[in-house]
Every structure is written in C-alpha cells, then in structure tokens.
C-alpha cells in the first residue's frame, strides 16, 4: 500500500516554522487568490522560499540542493538546450545510470517533466531548489545579456554607415528601417537585449533619452533610475524608428507625442510594454513601461499591510456599497492595491466593471472599458453607461473632475461599491480635495466609507541585511526618534551584494495611512472643516500615519530609516 503523502502545512508546523493559525490564514489567502499554499506562506512572510522548498522536498521525498554551496558542473549544461533551461528554469547536473539528473523548483509540474522526457528522450531524476536561486544560477552561467549589449554596440559602430546622423531625411530613414527587417540586424539585437536586460533586472520602466551628444539609456528599478549605457548620437534616428515600428507608431510623425504598445515573450511570460514618445529639444524621448502580469497578482497580504490594517482593509472592500478611495502620487502602487482588492471580490456572483485610462492589465471575469477621449468615450460617458449594466462593483481609474466625482458618489448611494484613486498627499486631504472640486459636502460625508493613502518604500535585500550600528542622526530627527526611543531597538541596512546589484535594496512594499469615516469625521466633512482638523480627528480615532507605519516596518527590519524619511510625510526638509 502506497505511503500517504504528508501535507505541506503539516510538515512546516512539525518543523516549528509556522503554527496552525498561520496555516489557516495562508489557506484562506491561497484560496482567495487561486495560489498554492507555499506561495501564500511566502507572500505573508510566514515562511521563506528556502523553508517552503525544503518542506516540499520532504513531502515528495526528493533531494534538496543548496545552490549557495553546491557547484553545478558547467559541462552538464550541454544536456539540455538553453531554450528549455530558460523557459522551464531547470538545471541539469549530470547523468547517472542512464538517467538525467536535474534540479527543478516545482515537483507538481508534471507537464514540464513529461515534455523534457520527450524532448531529451531520457528518464529524469529530480532534485529541488528554490526558484529564485535556480534563476540566479542560470543567469550566472548562461545570461550574457549585459556583455552582449556592449558587444552589439561595437558591432553597430562598425556596421552602420557614418551617414546615419541627426540630419538624415525621412526617406533615407525609411529605407534604413526596411533594411532592419531581419532579427539578426545589429539595431534590432541591441533593442531586444536592452528590453530583455531591463526585465531581468526587475525594472519598471526603460528610459531612452536623447542628449546633445549621446542617447542615454536608463532603467527604473525599485523606483530609482539606474543609468545603463550611452548610445552614439548618430544612431538616434534608427533607434527611434525601430521602437516606433515595433510599438505601432507613425515613424513619419516626430512633432507630436505618440503612444504605442509592444507584446514580447520573455522566458515563460508574455509581457506588455506601454510605449510613450515625447518630442524634445534634442529629439524624441521614449519610455517603455513594463507591465508584468504577476506584478498586480501579489495578493493583499503581500502589499505590506500590518495585521490590523489588513483586517480593516478586508472589512472595507467587502461592504455592499460606498466609495473606497486610494490616494498618493503617480507610481505609489494605487492601481496594484485596487486590483488586489478586485481579485478577492472577483467571483461568479459579482459583476465588476472598470473604466480605465488605459487598461494596463487584463483580468478574467471583469468587464474592463478603456477611455478613448478622441472618439468621445470619456470617463463620464463610460460611467453613465456602466450604471445601466447593473454592476455590483465599479472601478474608476481616477477621479479627475467634479462630473466624474458626482457620478461615482451617486453610484455609491444607489447600492454600488465604488473603488477609485485620487491624487492627494494624505488620506484626510482627499475630503477637502473633493469639496474643492465642487462636490457637495453632505454627499462626500455620506458616500465615502474609507480613504487610504500609500507610498512605496524599498525593501532591504535579505541576502545582505545587517544591523545599522550608527543610525544617521538627521533621519532620526526627521522621524521624531531620540536616543531614549532607540535604546532597545535595532534598525537595519543593506550592505550590498550581487543579488541587489550592490544597492542594498531588493523589491518594494507599501506603507499605508487608512482613514475610516467615523461619525466625527463625517460631521467635519459636512461642515467643510480644514484638513488639519480632519487629520487630528482621524489620528485620535486610531489612524496610523504614513510615518508611523513606516517606522513599524523599519523596526521589523523590512526597510531603512532613510527610505521612510524620504517617502513618508515628514515635516522637514531632507536636504
């Protein structure tokens, strides 16, 4: 009789990594976000990837390989084509008794193992290692993108005719673009490799910016721009033309802004790029926004909520009607937060309609409508139409004017749950902003259920995190900390390592300021009270400010004092 396989949760409880209560919470998250238990535990920071992988190895009776100390024979790489290694994230480690020994990260991916058996015509013997470590190992041995970009640059310098300069006429440029139809052409290889490298480095944007004597390439990683390379100025027209061709723009138009889109398969993912071209003094600047499907499917818990805010958030989004606003500057993660909420609510018994400008991510089960102002399809027109579609839940990309705000409020008062964003610095000022737009105070007071402000802060790299022995007095002062407060507390920093490109940070999480509408705050809104009075009432009612939430994460070793001071609403100048 076959031995009954232990459950992953039972193994981790037995090892003392988590307790039964943690497992129950993770099961709920896994169920609501359609993920596996192991992924949910990692997202909730209840277990790390290594612990989950070791537990899976015990569960399936497989060998666990520690890639930090295990050296894979470079000659073994030849047993599997590079394309399969990259696509499925597997590492061949040798042959033994006619079987190919490989390292995998998912013992339940039977389709992948069947495919490898068929393609390689051999039996497999599998071991387990964490997915991130396998990927890092593959990058070390196989990924030559960075050096190949430099090699391609040298190739272009020698192969492109010197007559391709900034004064080239449009007909010559079109002819040059036609010559570049072959994927092996140097310009095409260069652009493909820049895109691939940016995705590999977890960049959110690629900036290609013409200067007076060069074209600068920068990647935005964890919110900070990193300069990658400089492209010779004479290649600017051909680079811009190629980017316009692949993103569907008009290559003859250089005087007006244009938008386009690129879809490209990188590894196992189909990734969209939203492309924007803006004319400037030295030529057109192009920005590619990288839209990863998995970036908005992280699950609510992984956004960075403290336990009490997490419970409040779940209660708010499960209300039958009212408005829930998320505020913050551009790039503060507002869209990700709202999509995470919709993922929890996205069930067959609920009808969800969104009005967005533009629709960046597609989700099964939601009706998503994109704004097209050039044909008269505005937010206002979409909202009026969507109310006739009998939705339960409405997402409005952004409240920009009184008309949109009025329709959103009317929708909330007629039994709909409305989610939207607003550009304000903190939660209390959203009330005065709506009233300043022209919305009647009694409508603001009665319709809004909660307002949440948020920022994104960089997370200290786990591989090089260390205690900061000498915290900067400037940041201590900015955060209202003194020697007595710091006496029994530790703060951390990232020393810098290969995983984080010596930056000390890897990834980002949110800090939040959640204001629930109490009767006192509703009365203040009704009486057009100033923001400072609303803020004082919210803090007295239990709201945790952005600074306080950041300090919690700082003392937990998630982020640094500098990140909290730079991103939260501190009452001082950082310079």
Coordinates of C-alpha atoms in Angstrom, one line a residue, residues 476 481-489:
X476 CA 16.3 60.1 13.5
X481 CA 13.3 59.5 17.3
X482 CA 15.7 60.2 20.1
X483 CA 18.4 58.2 21.9
X484 CA 15.9 57.0 24.6
X485 CA 13.4 55.7 22.0
X486 CA 16.2 53.9 20.1
X487 CA 17.7 52.4 23.3
X488 CA 16.3 48.9 23.0
X489 CA 15.5 48.9 19.2

